[in-house]
Amino acid sequence: MKKAIVSVLIMALAVFSVFAGGSKESQAVAADSGVTQVTFVFADGDAGAKQSINEIVNRFNAAHDDMRVVIQPGNGGNYSEFVRTRDSVGEFPDIVEMRGEAAMYIRAGKLAPLPAELTDLFLSPMVIDGNIYTVALAGENTTGIIYNKTYFDEHGLTEPKTYAEFIELCQTIQDLGDMAPLVVGGGDLWHMGFLFNMCWDDMVISQDPDFIAHCYDGSKNFSDPTVKAVFEEMQEIMQYAQTGWASTPDAQITTFIVNDMAAMMYSGTHMFTQILSADPDFELGWFPIYSHDGKLRLVGGSGISGLAVSTECQADPEKWEVAIEFLKFFYAPENYAIYCNTLSAIPVTKATPVIEGVDVLQEVIAATGEAANLSPMWNSKSGINELPPDFRNFTYKTLTEVLLGQRTIDSATEEMNKTWQVAASSFNPVTGVGIE
């Protein structure tokens, strides 16, 4: 009986040690004064990202006797909430992947400006108030149409070179009647941002790059004709989405493509490896959608998201040295290639890693070089064009209601104006409200 109780206690302590900070290995390292340890947190919901980052961390630890990076897993849940929780309990990581909330943490004094010895490795890192706080994991996730090339070849379908040709292509596939022209994972609200951002850039940003800033200063609002045109273009495109798109999760869109249920999807390059993992024999193609004016506007370049180092880590010279050394190691071509090839990611470093595998990735890279404009997603911008917290999700929810016929475009834009007024009363980077 006593042995059983002791066994239970040992098991309980083991479980507690995992939640309290990690494995036996990490605890042993912490006790060894000859090794400086830093914690690392990243969004581990994507299997490819998790695998590749773990491999690079393992390489770093094996190459350094006196330095150790310890990954603290997010277990694939709500990453933003996970980071907030860590911060609220006084366990903000030393190295942390930042998403759209980076500016918020910068204003809160949680992120340290990165040194030139690191930032000089990058092509165009995001500068905020004269400093660089994050280094992108990759170029902004360039979105475009991923399609079933075998199906296209069998039916004599060709890649469109204008927006009108794209709509004509969708109609042709719909008329064939054997599969949906497009698969959309609208069951995950954030997925709606892919097509929305394309339409937003085409209709709004092409006319006014600082439209959000002008909403803050009151000179414009969401009843603007260009915003209504975004909803109209989304309605035109989404008539070609599969039945039940609003309840289809993003995780299922690969199934639609490889099982001949849909001919195309509009998503990022991260989907290349997911599709080929599901069906190694699948022949995929890629093309961008041109704007109505004939120009090509793509998501690309370095945004505000990326890897950052905490100010608390900066305050400890030994930890700071490890953190910067690790980031330099991560982006060394031979290591960075692991991440880029696993996720079909576009490199952001001056020293370009060798890109292998998916041929169409070279087409994406070529397209970004030809694009009239490269910019982050509308919700990943900083400064006077940064969105108020949660406004992105409200917009996607309202958009979905319009697409499902649950409200009109006019009522949607009116509701956006009301929500904006409330949000901007507590967060307005133009006037400074909520910034300090």
XYZ file of C-alpha atoms in Angstrom:
436
model
C 0.000 0.000 0.000
C 2.809 2.385 0.942
C 4.587 1.569 -2.310
C 1.409 2.434 -4.219
C 1.088 5.777 -2.431
C 4.735 6.574 -3.120
C 4.240 5.681 -6.802
C 1.207 7.978 -7.038
C 3.150 10.806 -5.405
C 6.044 10.328 -7.812
C 3.673 10.399 -10.777
C 1.967 13.511 -9.448
C 5.291 15.282 -8.993
C 6.295 14.310 -12.536
C 3.077 15.775 -13.958
C 3.518 18.912 -11.855
C 7.075 19.340 -13.132
C 5.829 19.363 -16.745
C 3.276 22.109 -16.084
C 5.642 24.026 -13.838
C 8.380 24.452 -16.383
C 9.477 21.443 -18.314
C 11.291 18.167 -18.386
C 13.872 16.568 -16.125
C 16.495 17.601 -18.667
C 15.577 21.282 -18.435
C 15.556 21.137 -14.633
C 18.998 19.537 -14.637
C 20.284 22.262 -16.937
C 18.844 24.949 -14.676
C 20.742 23.455 -11.767
C 23.999 23.481 -13.746
C 25.534 26.924 -13.302
C 27.768 26.336 -16.312
C 24.840 26.378 -18.736
C 22.734 29.443 -19.519
C 19.167 28.532 -20.397
C 16.484 30.550 -22.184
C 12.841 29.696 -22.768
C 11.237 29.710 -26.210
C 7.535 29.789 -27.073
C 6.058 29.616 -30.579
C 2.724 28.821 -32.199
C 2.926 25.041 -32.458
C -0.486 24.319 -33.956
C 1.024 23.640 -37.394
C 2.779 20.244 -37.469
C 5.375 21.374 -39.997
C 6.338 24.463 -38.021
C 6.579 22.432 -34.824
C 8.745 19.762 -36.425
C 11.158 22.147 -38.133
C 11.592 24.522 -35.187
C 12.193 21.627 -32.827
C 14.868 20.302 -35.164
C 16.667 23.653 -35.296
C 16.519 23.996 -31.500
C 17.968 20.504 -31.118
C 20.772 21.417 -33.507
C 21.576 24.538 -31.513
C 21.628 22.718 -28.195
C 23.870 19.991 -29.602
C 26.314 22.593 -30.944
C 26.604 24.613 -27.702
C 27.830 23.106 -24.442
C 27.171 26.233 -22.373
C 23.878 27.381 -23.927
C 20.449 25.779 -23.930
C 17.120 26.740 -25.528
C 14.116 25.114 -23.856
C 10.853 24.999 -25.799
C 7.766 25.490 -23.669
C 4.904 24.002 -25.715
C 1.617 25.733 -26.384
C 0.035 22.361 -27.160
C -1.651 23.634 -30.326
C -4.300 25.732 -28.577
C -5.205 29.428 -28.840
C -1.698 30.834 -29.148
C -2.500 34.479 -28.430
C -4.330 33.483 -25.264
C -1.448 31.201 -24.296
C 1.063 34.076 -24.488
C -1.258 36.395 -22.556
C -1.625 33.773 -19.835
C 2.131 33.313 -19.583
C 2.505 37.072 -19.264
C -0.240 37.360 -16.618
C 1.438 34.803 -14.347
C 4.860 36.403 -14.659
C 6.305 33.771 -17.031
C 6.731 35.753 -20.241
C 9.185 33.780 -22.435
C 12.742 34.868 -23.212
C 12.239 34.221 -26.942
C 8.674 34.421 -28.226
C 6.921 34.259 -31.551
C 4.766 37.328 -32.013
C 1.652 37.356 -34.142
C -0.648 40.329 -34.811
C -0.373 41.480 -31.186
C 3.306 42.431 -31.492
C 2.643 46.182 -31.359
C 0.663 45.751 -28.148
C 3.577 43.991 -26.436
C 6.034 46.575 -27.770
C 3.939 49.384 -26.266
C 3.759 47.468 -23.002
C 7.566 47.387 -22.862
C 7.704 43.592 -23.091
C 9.885 43.317 -26.220
C 13.476 44.496 -26.580
C 14.910 46.257 -29.651
C 17.067 43.764 -31.523
C 20.757 44.467 -32.235
C 22.183 45.226 -35.670
C 24.324 42.068 -35.607
C 21.018 40.182 -35.959
C 18.791 42.548 -37.930
C 21.460 43.166 -40.582
C 20.904 39.567 -41.680
C 17.447 40.462 -43.063
C 16.236 42.012 -46.295
C 13.484 44.320 -45.004
C 12.676 43.898 -41.296
C 9.740 45.864 -39.900
C 10.870 49.130 -38.289
C 8.737 50.649 -35.518
C 9.696 54.036 -34.069
C 13.225 53.582 -35.333
C 13.722 50.122 -33.822
C 13.347 46.520 -34.967
C 11.602 44.304 -32.428
C 10.752 41.205 -34.471
C 12.430 39.187 -37.209
C 9.971 37.434 -39.501
C 9.972 33.651 -39.659
C 9.335 33.999 -43.371
C 7.960 36.377 -45.939
C 4.326 37.181 -45.291
C 2.283 34.150 -46.318
C 1.720 34.915 -50.007
C -1.775 33.865 -50.987
C -2.979 32.721 -54.362
C -4.957 30.005 -56.102
C -3.700 26.459 -55.547
C -5.335 24.171 -58.081
C -5.636 20.606 -59.320
C -3.345 20.678 -62.360
C -4.410 17.239 -63.573
C -8.047 18.380 -63.662
C -7.097 21.583 -65.491
C -5.116 19.640 -68.106
C -7.899 17.105 -68.645
C -10.427 19.880 -69.351
C -8.144 22.256 -71.221
C -8.340 24.907 -68.491
C -5.625 27.567 -68.376
C -4.382 29.974 -65.725
C -6.212 33.332 -65.923
C -4.242 36.524 -66.504
C -7.014 38.978 -65.549
C -9.684 39.138 -62.860
C -12.419 38.714 -65.491
C -10.719 35.560 -66.758
C -10.619 34.203 -63.203
C -14.375 34.631 -62.784
C -14.892 33.070 -66.217
C -12.750 30.105 -65.122
C -14.842 29.637 -61.976
C -18.029 29.667 -64.033
C -16.592 27.134 -66.497
C -15.735 24.710 -63.681
C -19.168 25.211 -62.135
C -20.809 24.459 -65.476
C -18.799 21.232 -65.780
C -20.620 20.151 -62.622
C -18.198 17.518 -61.336
C -16.708 19.512 -58.451
C -16.887 22.896 -56.726
C -14.715 25.589 -58.312
C -13.457 26.734 -54.891
C -13.130 25.244 -51.414
C -13.298 27.742 -48.537
C -12.696 26.873 -44.876
C -15.133 29.406 -43.472
C -15.732 27.292 -40.372
C -12.587 28.940 -39.005
C -13.294 32.674 -38.968
C -9.675 33.666 -39.604
C -9.705 31.732 -42.904
C -12.054 34.376 -44.318
C -9.147 36.797 -44.146
C -7.380 35.282 -47.162
C -9.894 36.352 -49.810
C -11.023 39.399 -47.833
C -7.479 40.782 -47.747
C -7.141 40.336 -51.517
C -10.364 42.261 -52.124
C -9.405 44.879 -49.507
C -6.076 45.550 -51.215
C -7.718 45.678 -54.647
C -10.602 47.971 -53.745
C -9.502 50.020 -50.727
C -5.722 50.114 -50.349
C -5.214 50.658 -54.082
C -7.136 53.914 -53.658
C -5.935 54.927 -50.191
C -2.991 53.118 -48.513
C -3.786 54.938 -45.246
C -7.512 54.239 -45.211
C -7.412 52.891 -41.634
C -5.520 55.959 -40.427
C -8.178 58.160 -42.064
C -10.859 56.216 -40.210
C -9.040 57.040 -36.987
C -8.887 60.766 -37.804
C -12.545 60.776 -38.894
C -12.015 61.769 -42.512
C -13.299 58.397 -43.752
C -15.492 55.558 -42.515
C -16.606 52.090 -43.560
C -19.582 53.369 -45.545
C -17.029 54.413 -48.160
C -17.840 53.043 -51.650
C -14.494 51.250 -51.791
C -15.371 49.222 -48.671
C -18.767 48.303 -50.101
C -16.938 47.195 -53.256
C -14.966 44.736 -51.110
C -18.197 43.053 -50.002
C -19.511 43.040 -53.576
C -16.362 41.381 -54.901
C -16.502 38.796 -52.101
C -20.111 38.011 -53.053
C -19.075 37.525 -56.677
C -16.251 35.127 -55.767
C -18.008 33.191 -53.012
C -20.884 32.100 -55.258
C -18.360 29.554 -56.530
C -17.468 28.126 -53.096
C -18.554 24.639 -52.068
C -21.899 24.044 -50.390
C -21.481 24.356 -46.634
C -18.355 26.528 -46.807
C -19.368 28.428 -43.659
C -19.136 25.249 -41.548
C -16.077 23.715 -43.239
C -12.981 24.022 -41.025
C -9.684 25.062 -42.556
C -8.233 21.653 -41.622
C -10.586 19.970 -44.112
C -9.865 21.990 -47.246
C -6.957 19.723 -48.198
C -9.392 16.796 -48.235
C -11.608 18.625 -50.748
C -8.688 19.225 -53.098
C -7.036 15.794 -53.062
C -10.357 13.937 -53.267
C -11.621 15.802 -56.351
C -14.335 17.659 -54.448
C -13.009 21.113 -55.398
C -10.709 22.308 -58.160
C -9.123 25.299 -56.419
C -8.457 26.931 -53.065
C -7.256 30.432 -52.205
C -4.674 30.127 -49.451
C -1.003 30.513 -48.555
C 2.082 28.591 -49.584
C 1.965 26.633 -46.318
C -0.709 24.478 -47.986
C 1.709 23.043 -50.570
C 3.295 20.595 -48.153
C -0.041 19.774 -46.523
C -1.539 18.793 -49.877
C 1.475 16.710 -50.901
C 1.579 15.039 -47.503
C -2.053 13.999 -47.998
C -1.383 12.776 -51.551
C 2.280 12.642 -52.697
C 1.145 12.022 -56.291
C -1.098 15.067 -56.457
C -0.061 17.484 -59.208
C -0.697 21.004 -58.036
C -0.492 24.339 -59.782
C -0.522 27.932 -58.549
C -1.469 31.331 -59.908
C -2.197 34.763 -58.417
C -5.451 36.642 -58.981
C -4.913 39.954 -60.756
C -6.824 43.068 -59.710
C -9.563 44.671 -61.778
C -7.055 47.315 -62.911
C -4.693 44.624 -64.186
C -2.138 45.056 -61.414
C -0.832 42.315 -59.149
C -1.040 43.029 -55.424
C 0.228 40.310 -53.119
C 0.787 39.611 -49.469
C 4.546 39.524 -48.975
C 7.656 40.997 -47.407
C 8.303 41.189 -43.683
C 5.431 42.062 -41.395
C 5.311 42.826 -37.698
C 4.954 39.141 -36.801
C 8.056 37.099 -36.051
C 10.503 36.079 -33.352
C 11.229 38.544 -30.552
C 13.208 38.699 -27.316
C 11.748 39.927 -24.037
C 13.061 42.953 -22.169
C 13.395 40.727 -19.102
C 15.794 38.514 -21.063
C 17.674 41.606 -22.236
C 18.206 42.620 -18.611
C 20.230 39.433 -18.039
C 23.423 39.739 -20.161
C 24.064 35.979 -20.212
C 20.517 35.139 -21.324
C 20.553 37.957 -23.867
C 23.741 36.532 -25.385
C 22.124 33.094 -25.727
C 18.917 34.499 -27.219
C 20.709 36.529 -29.892
C 23.131 33.696 -30.631
C 20.191 31.327 -31.096
C 18.379 33.672 -33.484
C 21.536 34.095 -35.556
C 21.872 30.300 -35.591
C 18.189 29.847 -36.544
C 18.533 32.089 -39.612
C 21.877 30.684 -40.784
C 21.160 29.312 -44.299
C 21.825 25.668 -43.434
C 19.375 25.801 -40.502
C 16.812 28.241 -41.898
C 16.462 25.946 -44.931
C 14.817 23.353 -42.659
C 11.998 25.763 -41.795
C 11.588 27.184 -45.298
C 11.518 23.818 -47.039
C 9.167 22.217 -44.516
C 6.605 25.035 -44.805
C 7.275 26.123 -48.406
C 8.073 29.489 -46.873
C 9.640 32.433 -48.689
C 12.986 33.387 -47.054
C 13.490 36.870 -45.595
C 17.259 36.729 -45.087
C 19.973 38.245 -47.263
C 21.799 34.908 -47.326
C 19.211 32.764 -49.095
C 18.885 29.122 -48.025
C 18.657 26.403 -50.653
C 14.965 25.916 -51.478
C 14.024 22.376 -52.424
C 10.895 20.350 -53.043
C 7.785 22.100 -54.340
C 8.415 23.537 -57.820
C 5.471 25.939 -57.689
C 7.135 27.799 -54.806
C 9.535 29.232 -57.370
C 6.491 30.575 -59.233
C 5.322 32.304 -56.063
C 8.742 33.844 -55.494
C 8.781 35.063 -59.110
C 5.296 36.565 -58.715
C 6.315 38.492 -55.606
C 9.171 39.950 -57.607
C 6.775 41.116 -60.335
C 4.014 42.413 -58.048
C 3.072 46.084 -58.160
C 2.673 45.994 -54.392
C 3.787 43.687 -51.568
C 2.402 44.259 -48.093
C 1.365 42.419 -44.931
C -2.220 41.362 -44.290
C -4.486 44.287 -43.386
C -4.492 43.182 -39.732
C -0.688 42.849 -39.499
C 0.208 46.495 -40.043
C 1.670 48.782 -37.396
C 1.635 52.471 -36.579
C -1.282 54.597 -37.738
C -2.744 51.708 -39.765
C -2.853 49.173 -36.930
C -6.341 47.788 -36.339
C -8.020 48.063 -32.937
C -8.046 44.781 -30.959
C -10.704 42.306 -32.165
C -11.855 44.492 -35.077
C -10.504 41.967 -37.566
C -12.662 39.151 -36.191
C -15.721 41.400 -36.048
C -15.202 42.276 -39.722
C -14.927 38.624 -40.757
C -18.039 37.749 -38.763
C -19.964 40.579 -40.423
C -18.637 39.565 -43.831
C -19.843 35.996 -43.293
C -23.320 37.268 -42.407
C -23.444 39.231 -45.667
C -22.274 36.256 -47.708
C -24.901 34.033 -46.098
C -27.628 36.588 -46.891
C -28.236 37.372 -43.215
C -27.648 41.106 -43.626
C -27.181 43.683 -46.385
C -23.925 45.368 -47.278
C -25.300 48.728 -46.089
C -26.265 47.336 -42.688
C -22.868 45.631 -42.436
C -20.911 48.824 -43.053
C -23.147 50.743 -40.651
C -22.450 48.128 -37.981
C -18.722 48.349 -38.719
C -18.857 52.114 -38.201
C -20.564 51.699 -34.814
C -18.071 49.078 -33.684
C -15.199 51.194 -34.945
C -16.324 54.227 -32.957
C -16.354 52.206 -29.752
C -13.008 50.555 -30.495
C -11.293 53.797 -31.548
C -12.407 55.547 -28.363
C -9.990 53.354 -26.404
C -7.372 52.690 -29.103
C -6.341 55.319 -31.636
C -2.705 55.405 -32.809
C -3.346 58.673 -34.701
C -4.304 60.606 -31.548
C -2.303 58.417 -29.180
C -5.274 57.126 -27.192
C -4.496 53.686 -25.762
C -0.940 53.742 -27.084
C 0.955 54.662 -23.951
